[in-house]
PDB file of C-alpha atoms and ligand atoms in Angstrom:
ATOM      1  CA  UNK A   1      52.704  46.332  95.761  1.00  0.00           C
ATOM      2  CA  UNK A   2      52.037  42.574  95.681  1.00  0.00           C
ATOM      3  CA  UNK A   3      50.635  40.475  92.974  1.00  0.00           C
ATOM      4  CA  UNK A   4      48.578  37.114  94.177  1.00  0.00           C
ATOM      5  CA  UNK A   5      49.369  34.324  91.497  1.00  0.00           C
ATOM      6  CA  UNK A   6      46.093  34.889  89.324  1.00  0.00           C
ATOM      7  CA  UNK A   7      43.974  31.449  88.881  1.00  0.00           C
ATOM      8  CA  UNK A   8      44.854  31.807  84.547  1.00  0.00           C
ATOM      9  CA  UNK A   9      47.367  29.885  83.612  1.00  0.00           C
ATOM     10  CA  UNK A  10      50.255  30.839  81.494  1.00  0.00           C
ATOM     11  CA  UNK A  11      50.135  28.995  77.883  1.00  0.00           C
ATOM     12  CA  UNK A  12      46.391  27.784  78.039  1.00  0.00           C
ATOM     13  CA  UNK A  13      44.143  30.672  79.563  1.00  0.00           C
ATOM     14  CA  UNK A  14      46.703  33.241  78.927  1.00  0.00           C
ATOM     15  CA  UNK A  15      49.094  33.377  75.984  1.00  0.00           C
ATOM     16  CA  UNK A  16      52.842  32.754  76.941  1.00  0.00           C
ATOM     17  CA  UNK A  17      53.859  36.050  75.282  1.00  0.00           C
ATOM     18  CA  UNK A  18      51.007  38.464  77.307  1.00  0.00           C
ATOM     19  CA  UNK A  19      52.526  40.743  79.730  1.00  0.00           C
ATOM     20  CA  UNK A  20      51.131  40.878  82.912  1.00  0.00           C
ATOM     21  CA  UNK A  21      50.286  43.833  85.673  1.00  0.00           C
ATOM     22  CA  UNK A  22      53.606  42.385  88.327  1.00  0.00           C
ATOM     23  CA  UNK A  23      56.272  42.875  85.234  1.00  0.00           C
ATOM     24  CA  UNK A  24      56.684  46.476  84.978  1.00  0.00           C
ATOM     25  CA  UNK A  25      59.409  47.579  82.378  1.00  0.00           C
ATOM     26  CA  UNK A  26      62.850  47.783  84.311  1.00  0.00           C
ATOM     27  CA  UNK A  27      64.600  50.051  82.377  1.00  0.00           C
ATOM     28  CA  UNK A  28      66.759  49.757  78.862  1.00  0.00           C
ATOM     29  CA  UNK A  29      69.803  47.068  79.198  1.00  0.00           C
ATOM     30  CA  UNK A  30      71.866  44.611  77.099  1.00  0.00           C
ATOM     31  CA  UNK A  31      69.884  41.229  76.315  1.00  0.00           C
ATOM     32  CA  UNK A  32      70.580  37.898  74.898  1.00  0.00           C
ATOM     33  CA  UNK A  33      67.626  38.539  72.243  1.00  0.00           C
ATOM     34  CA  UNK A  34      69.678  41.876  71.007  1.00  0.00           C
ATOM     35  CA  UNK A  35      73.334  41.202  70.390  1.00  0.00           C
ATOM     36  CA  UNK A  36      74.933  44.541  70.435  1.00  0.00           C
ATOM     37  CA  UNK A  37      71.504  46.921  70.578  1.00  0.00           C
ATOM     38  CA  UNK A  38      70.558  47.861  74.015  1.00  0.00           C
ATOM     39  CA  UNK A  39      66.751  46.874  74.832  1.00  0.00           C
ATOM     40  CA  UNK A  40      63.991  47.738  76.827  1.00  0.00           C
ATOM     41  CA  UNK A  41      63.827  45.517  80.144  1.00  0.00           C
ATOM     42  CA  UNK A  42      61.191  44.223  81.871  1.00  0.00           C
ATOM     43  CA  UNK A  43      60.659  41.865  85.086  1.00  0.00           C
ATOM     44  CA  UNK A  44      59.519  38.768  84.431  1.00  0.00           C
ATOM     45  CA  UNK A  45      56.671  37.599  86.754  1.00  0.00           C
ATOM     46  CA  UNK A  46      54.159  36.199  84.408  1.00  0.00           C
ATOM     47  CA  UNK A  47      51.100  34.832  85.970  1.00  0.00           C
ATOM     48  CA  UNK A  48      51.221  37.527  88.505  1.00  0.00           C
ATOM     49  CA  UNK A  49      48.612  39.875  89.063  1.00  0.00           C
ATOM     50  CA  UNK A  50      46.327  40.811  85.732  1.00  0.00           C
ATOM     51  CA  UNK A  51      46.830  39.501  82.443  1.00  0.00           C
ATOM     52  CA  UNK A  52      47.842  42.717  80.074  1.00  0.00           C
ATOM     53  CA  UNK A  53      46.047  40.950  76.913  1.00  0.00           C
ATOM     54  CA  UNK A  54      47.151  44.289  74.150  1.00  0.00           C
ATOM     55  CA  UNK A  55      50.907  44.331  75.718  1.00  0.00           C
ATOM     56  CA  UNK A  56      53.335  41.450  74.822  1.00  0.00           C
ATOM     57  CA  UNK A  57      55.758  41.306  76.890  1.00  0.00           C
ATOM     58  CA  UNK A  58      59.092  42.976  75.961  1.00  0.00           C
ATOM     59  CA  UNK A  59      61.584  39.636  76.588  1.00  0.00           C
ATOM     60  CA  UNK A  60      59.163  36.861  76.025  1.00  0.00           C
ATOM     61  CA  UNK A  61      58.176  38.676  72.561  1.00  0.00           C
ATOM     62  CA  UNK A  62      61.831  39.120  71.302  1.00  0.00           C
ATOM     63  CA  UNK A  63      62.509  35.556  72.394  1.00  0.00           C
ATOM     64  CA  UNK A  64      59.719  33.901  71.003  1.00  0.00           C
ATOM     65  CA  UNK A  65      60.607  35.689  67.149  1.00  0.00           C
ATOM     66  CA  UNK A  66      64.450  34.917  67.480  1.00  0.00           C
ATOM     67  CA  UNK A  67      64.150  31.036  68.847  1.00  0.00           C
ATOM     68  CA  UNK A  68      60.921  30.027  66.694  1.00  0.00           C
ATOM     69  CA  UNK A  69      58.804  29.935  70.355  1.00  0.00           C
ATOM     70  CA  UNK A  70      54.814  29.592  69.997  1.00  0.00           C
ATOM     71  CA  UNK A  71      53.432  32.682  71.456  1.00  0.00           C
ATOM     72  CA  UNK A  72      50.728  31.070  72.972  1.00  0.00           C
ATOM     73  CA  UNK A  73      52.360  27.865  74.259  1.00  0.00           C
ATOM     74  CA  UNK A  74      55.877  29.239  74.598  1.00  0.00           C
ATOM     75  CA  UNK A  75      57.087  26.111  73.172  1.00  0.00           C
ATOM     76  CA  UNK A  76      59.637  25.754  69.967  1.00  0.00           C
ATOM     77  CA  UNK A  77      57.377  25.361  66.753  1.00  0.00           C
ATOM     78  CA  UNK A  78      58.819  22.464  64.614  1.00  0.00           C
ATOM     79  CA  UNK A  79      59.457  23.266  60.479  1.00  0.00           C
ATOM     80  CA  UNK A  80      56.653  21.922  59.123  1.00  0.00           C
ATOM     81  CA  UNK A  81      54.406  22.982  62.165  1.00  0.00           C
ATOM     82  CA  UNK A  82      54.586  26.674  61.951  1.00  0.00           C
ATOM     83  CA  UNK A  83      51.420  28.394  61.296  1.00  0.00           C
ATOM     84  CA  UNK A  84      49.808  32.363  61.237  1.00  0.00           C
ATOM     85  CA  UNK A  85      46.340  33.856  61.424  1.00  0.00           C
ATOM     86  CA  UNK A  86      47.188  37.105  61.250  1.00  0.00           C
ATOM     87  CA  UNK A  87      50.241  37.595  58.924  1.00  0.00           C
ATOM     88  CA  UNK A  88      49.920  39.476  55.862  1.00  0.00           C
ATOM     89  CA  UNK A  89      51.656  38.360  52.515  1.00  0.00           C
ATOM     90  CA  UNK A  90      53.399  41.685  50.943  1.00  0.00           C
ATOM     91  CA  UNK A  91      56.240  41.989  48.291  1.00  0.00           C
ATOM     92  CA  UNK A  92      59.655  42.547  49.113  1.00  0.00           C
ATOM     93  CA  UNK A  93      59.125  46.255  47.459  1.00  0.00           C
ATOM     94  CA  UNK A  94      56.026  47.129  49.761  1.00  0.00           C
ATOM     95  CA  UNK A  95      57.907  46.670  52.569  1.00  0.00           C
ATOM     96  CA  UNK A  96      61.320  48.591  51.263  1.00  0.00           C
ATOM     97  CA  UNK A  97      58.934  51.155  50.574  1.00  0.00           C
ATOM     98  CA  UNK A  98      57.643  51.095  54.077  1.00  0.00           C
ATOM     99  CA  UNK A  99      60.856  51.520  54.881  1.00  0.00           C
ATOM    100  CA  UNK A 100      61.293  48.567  56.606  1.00  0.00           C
ATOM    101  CA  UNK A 101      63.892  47.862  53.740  1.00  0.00           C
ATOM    102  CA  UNK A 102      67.129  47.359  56.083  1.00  0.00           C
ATOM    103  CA  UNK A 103      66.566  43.703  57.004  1.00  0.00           C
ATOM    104  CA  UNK A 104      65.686  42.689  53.560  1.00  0.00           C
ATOM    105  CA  UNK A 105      68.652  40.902  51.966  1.00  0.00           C
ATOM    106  CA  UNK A 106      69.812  42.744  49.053  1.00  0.00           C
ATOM    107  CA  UNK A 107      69.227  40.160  46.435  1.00  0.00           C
ATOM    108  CA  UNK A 108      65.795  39.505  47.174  1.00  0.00           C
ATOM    109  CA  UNK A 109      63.759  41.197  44.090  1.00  0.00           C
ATOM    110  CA  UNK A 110      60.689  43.348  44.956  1.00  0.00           C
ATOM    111  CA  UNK A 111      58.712  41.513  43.464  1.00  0.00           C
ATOM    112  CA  UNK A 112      59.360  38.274  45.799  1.00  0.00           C
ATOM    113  CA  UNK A 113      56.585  37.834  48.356  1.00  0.00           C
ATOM    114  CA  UNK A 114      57.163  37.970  51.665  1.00  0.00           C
ATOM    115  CA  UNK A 115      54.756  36.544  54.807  1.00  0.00           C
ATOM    116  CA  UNK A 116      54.483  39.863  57.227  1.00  0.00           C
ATOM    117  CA  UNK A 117      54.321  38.279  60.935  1.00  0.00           C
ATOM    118  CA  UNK A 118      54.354  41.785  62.585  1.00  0.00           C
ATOM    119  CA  UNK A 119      55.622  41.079  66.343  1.00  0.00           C
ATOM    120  CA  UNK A 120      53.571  37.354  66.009  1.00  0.00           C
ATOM    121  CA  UNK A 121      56.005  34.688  65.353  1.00  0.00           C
ATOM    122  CA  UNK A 122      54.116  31.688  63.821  1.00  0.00           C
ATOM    123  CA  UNK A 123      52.705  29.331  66.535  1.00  0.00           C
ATOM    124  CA  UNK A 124      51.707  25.106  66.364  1.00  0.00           C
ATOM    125  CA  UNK A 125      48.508  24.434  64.516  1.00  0.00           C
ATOM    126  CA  UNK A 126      46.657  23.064  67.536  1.00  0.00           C
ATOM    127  CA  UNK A 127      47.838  26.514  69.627  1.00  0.00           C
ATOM    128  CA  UNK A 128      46.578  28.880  66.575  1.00  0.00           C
ATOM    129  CA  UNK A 129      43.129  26.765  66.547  1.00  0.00           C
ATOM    130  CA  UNK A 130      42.638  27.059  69.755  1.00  0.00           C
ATOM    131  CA  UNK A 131      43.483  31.107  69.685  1.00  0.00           C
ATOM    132  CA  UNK A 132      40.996  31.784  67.304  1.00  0.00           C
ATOM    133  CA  UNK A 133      38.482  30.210  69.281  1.00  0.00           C
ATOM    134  CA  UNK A 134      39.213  31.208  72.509  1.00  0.00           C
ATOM    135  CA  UNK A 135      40.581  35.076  72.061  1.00  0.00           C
ATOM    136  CA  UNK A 136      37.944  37.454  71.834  1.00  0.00           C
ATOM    137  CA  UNK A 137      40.129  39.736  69.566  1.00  0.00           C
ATOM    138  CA  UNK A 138      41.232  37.307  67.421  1.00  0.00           C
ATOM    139  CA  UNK A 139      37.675  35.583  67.083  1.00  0.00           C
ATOM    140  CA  UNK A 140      36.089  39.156  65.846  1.00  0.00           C
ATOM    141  CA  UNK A 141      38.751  39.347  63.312  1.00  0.00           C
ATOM    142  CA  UNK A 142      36.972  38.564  59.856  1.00  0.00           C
ATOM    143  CA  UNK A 143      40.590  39.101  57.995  1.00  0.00           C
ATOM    144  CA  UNK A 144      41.512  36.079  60.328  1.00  0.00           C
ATOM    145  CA  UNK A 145      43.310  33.153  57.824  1.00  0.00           C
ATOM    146  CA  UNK A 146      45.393  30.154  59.206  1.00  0.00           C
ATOM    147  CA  UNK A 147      48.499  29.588  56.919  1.00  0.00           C
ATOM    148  CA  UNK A 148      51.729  28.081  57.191  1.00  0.00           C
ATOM    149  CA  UNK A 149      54.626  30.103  57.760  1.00  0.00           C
ATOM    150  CA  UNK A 150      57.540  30.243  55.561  1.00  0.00           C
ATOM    151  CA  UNK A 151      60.820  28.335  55.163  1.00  0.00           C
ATOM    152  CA  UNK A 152      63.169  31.180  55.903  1.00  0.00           C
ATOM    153  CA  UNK A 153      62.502  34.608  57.308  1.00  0.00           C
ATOM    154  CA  UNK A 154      64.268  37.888  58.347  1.00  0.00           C
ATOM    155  CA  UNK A 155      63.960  39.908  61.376  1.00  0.00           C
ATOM    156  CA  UNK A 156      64.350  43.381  62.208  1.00  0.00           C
ATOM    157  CA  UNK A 157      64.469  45.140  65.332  1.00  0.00           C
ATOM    158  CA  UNK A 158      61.273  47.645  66.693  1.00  0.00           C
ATOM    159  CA  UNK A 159      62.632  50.712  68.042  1.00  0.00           C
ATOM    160  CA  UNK A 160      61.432  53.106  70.286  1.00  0.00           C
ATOM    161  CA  UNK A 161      63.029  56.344  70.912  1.00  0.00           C
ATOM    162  CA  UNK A 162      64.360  56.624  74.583  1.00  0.00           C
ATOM    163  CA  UNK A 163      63.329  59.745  77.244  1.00  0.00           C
ATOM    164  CA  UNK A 164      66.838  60.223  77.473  1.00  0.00           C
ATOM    165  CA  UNK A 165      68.040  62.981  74.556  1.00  0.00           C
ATOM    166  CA  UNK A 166      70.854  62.212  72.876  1.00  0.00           C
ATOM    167  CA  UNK A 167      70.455  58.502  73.061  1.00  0.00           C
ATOM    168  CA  UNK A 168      69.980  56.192  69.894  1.00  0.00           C
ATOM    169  CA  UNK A 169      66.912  54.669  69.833  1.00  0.00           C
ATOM    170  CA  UNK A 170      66.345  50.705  71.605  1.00  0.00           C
ATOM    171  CA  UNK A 171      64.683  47.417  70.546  1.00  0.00           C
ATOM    172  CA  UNK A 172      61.588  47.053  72.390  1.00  0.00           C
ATOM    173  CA  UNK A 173      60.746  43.925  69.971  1.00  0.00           C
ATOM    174  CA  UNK A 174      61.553  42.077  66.800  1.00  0.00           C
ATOM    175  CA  UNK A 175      59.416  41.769  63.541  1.00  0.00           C
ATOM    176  CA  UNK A 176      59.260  38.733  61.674  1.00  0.00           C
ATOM    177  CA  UNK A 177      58.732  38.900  58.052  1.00  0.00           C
ATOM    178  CA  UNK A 178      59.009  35.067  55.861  1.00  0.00           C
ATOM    179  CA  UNK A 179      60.518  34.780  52.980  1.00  0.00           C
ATOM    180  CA  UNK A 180      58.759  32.203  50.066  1.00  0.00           C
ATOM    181  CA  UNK A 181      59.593  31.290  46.422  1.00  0.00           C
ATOM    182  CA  UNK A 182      57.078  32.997  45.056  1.00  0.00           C
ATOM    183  CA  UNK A 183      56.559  36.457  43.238  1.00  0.00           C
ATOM    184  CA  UNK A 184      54.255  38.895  42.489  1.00  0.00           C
ATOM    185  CA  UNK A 185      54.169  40.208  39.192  1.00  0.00           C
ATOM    186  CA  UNK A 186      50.786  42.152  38.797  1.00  0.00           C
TER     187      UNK A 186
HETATM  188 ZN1  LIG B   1      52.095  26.229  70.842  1.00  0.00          ZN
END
């Protein structure tokens, strides 16, 4: 099957990070955005075909949380320029007792509130302006709230269980959580 180069381009029609219908996942593999956790592969064809606007793509995702890349751009955000719509602010104890506790250093009291990217890593201001306008899904959301993005952050590996039994589970992307000064004492 062949995919025609679709007229959208990557980074302004078509966020950087959206997977698109001539990158099928490949298979489960070692990758550079996984040291030592085998991940879920995918080719890398974007602009091909369809845009897949509800699927990020597996590589671009994990690479765009663990190098500070804007999701819609695909460029490095700056400190200083790092900025979320969607992110929800949490304690440190909320998300332990989501049980997404494993990536949360050890000294970090749950009462300390934490920024809860999800699989969105922050993106430029201009980029996130310009999402909110321009993507449908984004533009219906009335819980939608530009804010800057933390100082430091932690991230922890998705899993999905393989089809194979027996194996260990596999990354198929990275959460990003920030990290402020502030607490939550209520
Ligand atoms: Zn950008």
């Amino acid at each position: 099957m062949t995919f025609p180069l679709s007229r959208l381009k990557v980074g302004i029609d078509v966020p950087w990070v959206t997977s698109w219908s001539a990158e099928p996942v490949t298979g489960v593999g070692a990758c550079l955005t996984t040291p030592g956790l085998p991940a879920v592969m995918q080719a890398s064809r974007p602009g091909y075909g369809k845009p897949n606007y509800s699927e990020n793509h597996h590589y671009r995702q994990r690479l765009s949380v663990q190098r500070m890349l804007c999701p819609m751009c695909g460029q490095p955000t700056q400190k200083g320029d790092r900025w979320t719509l969607t992110a929800k602010r949490k304690t440190a104890g909320t998300l332990r007792a989501q049980g997404l506790g494993d990536s949360i250093p050890s000294d970090l009291a749950d009462t300390r509130v934490v920024i809860d990217a999800g699989a969105i890593a922050p993106l430029h201001k201009a980029c996130a302006e310009a999402s909110a306008v321009q993507c449908p899904h984004l533009s219906a959301d009335p819980a939608l709230d530009l804010k800057t993005f933390a100082l430091r952050w932690m991230i922890s590996p998705l899993l999905v269980p393989t089809d194979q039994p027996g194996l260990p589970p596999v990354v198929a992307f990275l959460q990003l959580c920030g990290i402020t000064d502030a607490h939550d004492r209520r």
